[in-house]
PDB file of C-alpha atoms in Angstrom:
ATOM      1  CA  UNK C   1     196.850 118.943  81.452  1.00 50.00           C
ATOM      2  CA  UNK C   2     195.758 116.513  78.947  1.00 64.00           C
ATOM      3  CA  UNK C   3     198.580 117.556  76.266  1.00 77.00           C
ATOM      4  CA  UNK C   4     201.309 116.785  78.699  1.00 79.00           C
ATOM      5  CA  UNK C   5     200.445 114.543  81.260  1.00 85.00           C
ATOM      6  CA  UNK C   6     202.656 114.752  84.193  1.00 92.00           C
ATOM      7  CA  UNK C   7     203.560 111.701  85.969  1.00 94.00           C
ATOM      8  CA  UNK C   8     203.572 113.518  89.326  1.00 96.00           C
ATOM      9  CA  UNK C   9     201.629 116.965  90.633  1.00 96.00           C
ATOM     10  CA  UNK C  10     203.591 118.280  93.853  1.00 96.00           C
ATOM     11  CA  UNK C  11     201.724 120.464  96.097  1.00 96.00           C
ATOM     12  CA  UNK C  12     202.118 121.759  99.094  1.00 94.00           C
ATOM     13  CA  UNK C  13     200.237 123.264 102.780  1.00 85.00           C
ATOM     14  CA  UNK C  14     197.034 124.221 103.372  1.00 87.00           C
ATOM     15  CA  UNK C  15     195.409 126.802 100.736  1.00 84.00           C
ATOM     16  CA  UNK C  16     193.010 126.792  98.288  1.00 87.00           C
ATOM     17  CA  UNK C  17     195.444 126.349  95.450  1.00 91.00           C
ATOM     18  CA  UNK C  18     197.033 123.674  96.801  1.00 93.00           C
ATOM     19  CA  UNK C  19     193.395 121.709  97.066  1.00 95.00           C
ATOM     20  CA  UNK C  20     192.787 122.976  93.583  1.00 95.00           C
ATOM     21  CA  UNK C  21     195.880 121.176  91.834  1.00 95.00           C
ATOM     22  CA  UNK C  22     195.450 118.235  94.291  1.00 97.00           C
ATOM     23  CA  UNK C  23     191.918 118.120  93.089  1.00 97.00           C
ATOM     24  CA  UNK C  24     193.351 118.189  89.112  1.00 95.00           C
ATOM     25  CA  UNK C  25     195.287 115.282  89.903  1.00 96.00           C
ATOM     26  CA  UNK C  26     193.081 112.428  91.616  1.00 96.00           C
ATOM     27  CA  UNK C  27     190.325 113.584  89.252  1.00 95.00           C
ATOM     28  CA  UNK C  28     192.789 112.622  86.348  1.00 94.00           C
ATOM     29  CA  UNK C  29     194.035 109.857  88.031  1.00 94.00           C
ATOM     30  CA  UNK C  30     197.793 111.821  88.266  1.00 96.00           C
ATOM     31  CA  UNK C  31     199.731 110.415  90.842  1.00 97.00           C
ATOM     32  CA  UNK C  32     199.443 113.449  93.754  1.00 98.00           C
ATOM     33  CA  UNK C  33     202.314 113.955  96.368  1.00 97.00           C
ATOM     34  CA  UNK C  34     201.285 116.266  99.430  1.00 97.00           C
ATOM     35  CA  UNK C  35     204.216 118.618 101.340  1.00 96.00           C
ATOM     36  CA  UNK C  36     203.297 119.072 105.108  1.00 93.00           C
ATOM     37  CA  UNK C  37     199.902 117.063 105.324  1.00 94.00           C
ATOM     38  CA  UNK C  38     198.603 115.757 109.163  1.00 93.00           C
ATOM     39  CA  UNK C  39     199.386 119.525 110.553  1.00 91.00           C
ATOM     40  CA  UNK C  40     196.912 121.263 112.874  1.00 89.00           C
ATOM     41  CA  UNK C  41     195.986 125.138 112.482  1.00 82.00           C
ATOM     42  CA  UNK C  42     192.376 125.200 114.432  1.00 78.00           C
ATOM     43  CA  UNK C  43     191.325 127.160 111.440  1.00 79.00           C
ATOM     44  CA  UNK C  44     189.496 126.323 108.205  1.00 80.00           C
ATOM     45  CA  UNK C  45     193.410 126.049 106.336  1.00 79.00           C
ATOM     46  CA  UNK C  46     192.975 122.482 108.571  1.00 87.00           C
ATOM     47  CA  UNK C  47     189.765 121.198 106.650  1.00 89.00           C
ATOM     48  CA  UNK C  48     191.963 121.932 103.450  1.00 92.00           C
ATOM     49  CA  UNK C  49     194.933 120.801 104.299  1.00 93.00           C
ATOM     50  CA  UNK C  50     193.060 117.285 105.188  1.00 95.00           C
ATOM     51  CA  UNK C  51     190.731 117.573 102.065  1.00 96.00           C
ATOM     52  CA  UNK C  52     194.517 117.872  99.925  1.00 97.00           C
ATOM     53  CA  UNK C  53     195.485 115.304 101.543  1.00 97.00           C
ATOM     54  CA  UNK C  54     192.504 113.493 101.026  1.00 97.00           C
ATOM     55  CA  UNK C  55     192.884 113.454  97.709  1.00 97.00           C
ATOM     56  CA  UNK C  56     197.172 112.569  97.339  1.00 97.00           C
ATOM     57  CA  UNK C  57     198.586 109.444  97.167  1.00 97.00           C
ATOM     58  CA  UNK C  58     201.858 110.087  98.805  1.00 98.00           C
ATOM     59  CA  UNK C  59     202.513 112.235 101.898  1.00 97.00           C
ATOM     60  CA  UNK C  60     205.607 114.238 102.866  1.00 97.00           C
ATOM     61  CA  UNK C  61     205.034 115.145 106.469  1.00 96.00           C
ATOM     62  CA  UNK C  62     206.971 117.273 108.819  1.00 94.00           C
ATOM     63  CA  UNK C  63     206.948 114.934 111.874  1.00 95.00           C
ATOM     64  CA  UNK C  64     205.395 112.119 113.582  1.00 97.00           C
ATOM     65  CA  UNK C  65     202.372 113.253 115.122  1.00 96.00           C
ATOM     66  CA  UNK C  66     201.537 114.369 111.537  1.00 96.00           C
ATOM     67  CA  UNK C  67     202.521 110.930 110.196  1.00 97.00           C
ATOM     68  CA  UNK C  68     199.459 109.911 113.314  1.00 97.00           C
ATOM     69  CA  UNK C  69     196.893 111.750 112.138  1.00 96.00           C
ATOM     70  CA  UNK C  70     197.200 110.908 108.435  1.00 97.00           C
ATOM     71  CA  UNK C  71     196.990 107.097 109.912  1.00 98.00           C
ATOM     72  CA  UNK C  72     194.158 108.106 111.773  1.00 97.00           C
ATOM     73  CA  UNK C  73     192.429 109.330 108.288  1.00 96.00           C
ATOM     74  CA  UNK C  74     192.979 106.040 107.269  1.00 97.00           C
ATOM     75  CA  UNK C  75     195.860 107.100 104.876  1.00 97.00           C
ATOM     76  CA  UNK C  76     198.255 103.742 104.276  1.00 97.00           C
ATOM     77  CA  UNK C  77     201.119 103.477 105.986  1.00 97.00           C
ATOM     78  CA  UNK C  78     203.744 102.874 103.695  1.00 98.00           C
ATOM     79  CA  UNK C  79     202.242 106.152 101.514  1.00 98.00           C
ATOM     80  CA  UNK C  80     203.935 108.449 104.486  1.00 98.00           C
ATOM     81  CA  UNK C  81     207.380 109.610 104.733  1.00 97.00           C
ATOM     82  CA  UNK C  82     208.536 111.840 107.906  1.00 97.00           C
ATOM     83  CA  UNK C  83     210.897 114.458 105.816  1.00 95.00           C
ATOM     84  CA  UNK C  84     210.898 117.674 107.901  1.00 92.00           C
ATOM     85  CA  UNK C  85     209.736 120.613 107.298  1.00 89.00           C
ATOM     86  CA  UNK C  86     211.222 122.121 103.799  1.00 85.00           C
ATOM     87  CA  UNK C  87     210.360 125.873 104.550  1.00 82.00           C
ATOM     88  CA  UNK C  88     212.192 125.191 107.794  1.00 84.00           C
ATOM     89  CA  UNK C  89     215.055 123.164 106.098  1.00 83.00           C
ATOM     90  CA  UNK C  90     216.157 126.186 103.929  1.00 82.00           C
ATOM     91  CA  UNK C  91     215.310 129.161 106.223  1.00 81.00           C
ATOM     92  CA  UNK C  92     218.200 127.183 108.419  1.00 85.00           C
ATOM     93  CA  UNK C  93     220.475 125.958 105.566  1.00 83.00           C
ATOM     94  CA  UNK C  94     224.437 127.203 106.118  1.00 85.00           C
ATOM     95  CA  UNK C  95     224.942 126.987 102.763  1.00 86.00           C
ATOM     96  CA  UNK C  96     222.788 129.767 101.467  1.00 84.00           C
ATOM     97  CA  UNK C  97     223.542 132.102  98.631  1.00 86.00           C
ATOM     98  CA  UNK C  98     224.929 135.361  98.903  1.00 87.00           C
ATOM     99  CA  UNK C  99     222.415 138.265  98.884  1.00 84.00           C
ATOM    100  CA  UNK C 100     224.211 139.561  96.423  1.00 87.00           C
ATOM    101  CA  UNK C 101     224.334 136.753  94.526  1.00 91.00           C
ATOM    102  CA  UNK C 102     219.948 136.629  95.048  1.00 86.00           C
ATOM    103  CA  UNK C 103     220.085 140.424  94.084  1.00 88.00           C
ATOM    104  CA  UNK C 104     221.479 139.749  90.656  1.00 91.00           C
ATOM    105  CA  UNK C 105     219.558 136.343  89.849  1.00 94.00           C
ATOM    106  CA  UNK C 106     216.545 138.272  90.657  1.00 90.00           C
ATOM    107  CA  UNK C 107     217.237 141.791  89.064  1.00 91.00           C
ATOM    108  CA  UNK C 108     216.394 143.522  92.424  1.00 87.00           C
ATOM    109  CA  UNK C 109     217.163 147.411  91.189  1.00 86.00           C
ATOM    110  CA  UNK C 110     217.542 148.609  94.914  1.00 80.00           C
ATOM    111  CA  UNK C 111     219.736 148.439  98.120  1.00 79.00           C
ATOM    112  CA  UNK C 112     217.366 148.908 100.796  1.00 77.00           C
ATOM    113  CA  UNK C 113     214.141 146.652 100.462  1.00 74.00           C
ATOM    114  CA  UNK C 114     212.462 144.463 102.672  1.00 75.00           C
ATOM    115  CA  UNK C 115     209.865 141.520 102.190  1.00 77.00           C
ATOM    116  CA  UNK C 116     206.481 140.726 103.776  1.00 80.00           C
ATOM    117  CA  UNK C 117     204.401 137.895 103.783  1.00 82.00           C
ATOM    118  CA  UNK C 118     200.690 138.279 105.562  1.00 82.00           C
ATOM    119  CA  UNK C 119     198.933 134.911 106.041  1.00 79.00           C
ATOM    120  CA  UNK C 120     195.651 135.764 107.342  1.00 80.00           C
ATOM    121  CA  UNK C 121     193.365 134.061 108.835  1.00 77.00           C
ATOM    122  CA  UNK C 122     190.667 133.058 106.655  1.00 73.00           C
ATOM    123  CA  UNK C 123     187.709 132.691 108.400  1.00 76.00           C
ATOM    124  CA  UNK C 124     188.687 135.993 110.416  1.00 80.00           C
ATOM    125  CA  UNK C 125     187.555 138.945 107.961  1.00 82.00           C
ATOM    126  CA  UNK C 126     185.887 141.013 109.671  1.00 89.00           C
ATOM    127  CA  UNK C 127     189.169 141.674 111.897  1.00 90.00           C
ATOM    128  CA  UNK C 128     191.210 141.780 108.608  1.00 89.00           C
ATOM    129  CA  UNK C 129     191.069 145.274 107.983  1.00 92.00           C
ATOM    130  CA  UNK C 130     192.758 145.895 112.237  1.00 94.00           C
ATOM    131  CA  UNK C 131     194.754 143.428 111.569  1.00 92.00           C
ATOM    132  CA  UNK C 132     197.003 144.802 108.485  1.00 91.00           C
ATOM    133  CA  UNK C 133     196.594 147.998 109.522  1.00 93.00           C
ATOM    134  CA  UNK C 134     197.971 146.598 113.105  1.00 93.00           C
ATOM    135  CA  UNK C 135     200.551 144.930 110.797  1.00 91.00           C
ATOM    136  CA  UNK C 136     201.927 148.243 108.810  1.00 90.00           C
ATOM    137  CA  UNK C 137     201.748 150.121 111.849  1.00 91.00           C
ATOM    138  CA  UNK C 138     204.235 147.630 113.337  1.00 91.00           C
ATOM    139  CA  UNK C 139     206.369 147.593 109.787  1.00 88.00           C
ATOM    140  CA  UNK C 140     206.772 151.767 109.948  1.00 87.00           C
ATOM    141  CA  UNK C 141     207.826 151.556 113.452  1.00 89.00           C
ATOM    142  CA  UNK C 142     210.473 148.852 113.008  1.00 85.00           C
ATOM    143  CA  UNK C 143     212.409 151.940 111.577  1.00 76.00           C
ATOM    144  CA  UNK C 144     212.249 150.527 107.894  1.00 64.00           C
ATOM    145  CA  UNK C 145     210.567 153.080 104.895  1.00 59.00           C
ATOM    146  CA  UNK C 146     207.126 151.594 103.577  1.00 57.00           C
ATOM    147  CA  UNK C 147     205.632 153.310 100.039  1.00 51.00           C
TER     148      UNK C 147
END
């Protein structure tokens, strides 16, 4: 960090990697920019969402009510900007690349593949283990081949 000093660190939601580069920056006074800030989970993502955001100096928020809380956390006003959601923004972009096009950038050596994201709950472990296993049992049955 100290051999090349950004003049920005960009991080974004609610996990502990996002605190940890947030963290990097205001405790080397790097300017810190937070995606999605002032969201509300009900689960212990929240406390680090608001610790990252906390700690940035600009906030990129989704909506208004998120733009309200981070007010009501005593961020400054003229440090928020209401941009949408990003993850939203591309999932409903028209002007997506081909999947071919993906395939190839990517080297993806296969036709038929699928991809999975699991976000658990954090503070729910003990149910972890039902909960995948819940999960995969759903994935086999939507008709698709899991290895």
């Amino acid at each position: 960090m100290r051999e090349n000093r950004p003049d920005l660190i960009v991080v974004h939601g609610d996990r502990v990697e996002t605190l940890a580069g947030a963290t990097v920056g205001a405790l080397n006074n790097i300017l810190v920019a937070h995606i999605e800030g002032g969201e509300r989970s009900g689960t212990v993502d929240e406390l680090l969402r608001h610790s990252v955001s906390k700690l940035s100096h600009l906030h990129f928020v989704a909506h208004e009510e998120a733009r309200t809380r981070l007010r009501q956390m005593g961020e400054l006003p003229e440090s928020i900007f209401v941009i949408g959601s990003p993850d939203i923004d591309v999932m409903l972009a028209d002007r997506l690349p081909p999947l071919e096009e993906v395939c190839r950038h990517y080297a993806v050596p296969f036709r038929d593949y699928a991809i999975f994201i699991y976000h658990p709950v954090t503070t729910e472990l003990a149910s972890l283990r039902r909960n995948i296993a819940n999960t995969v049992g759903a994935l086999r049955a939507s008709g698709g081949s899991l290895s």
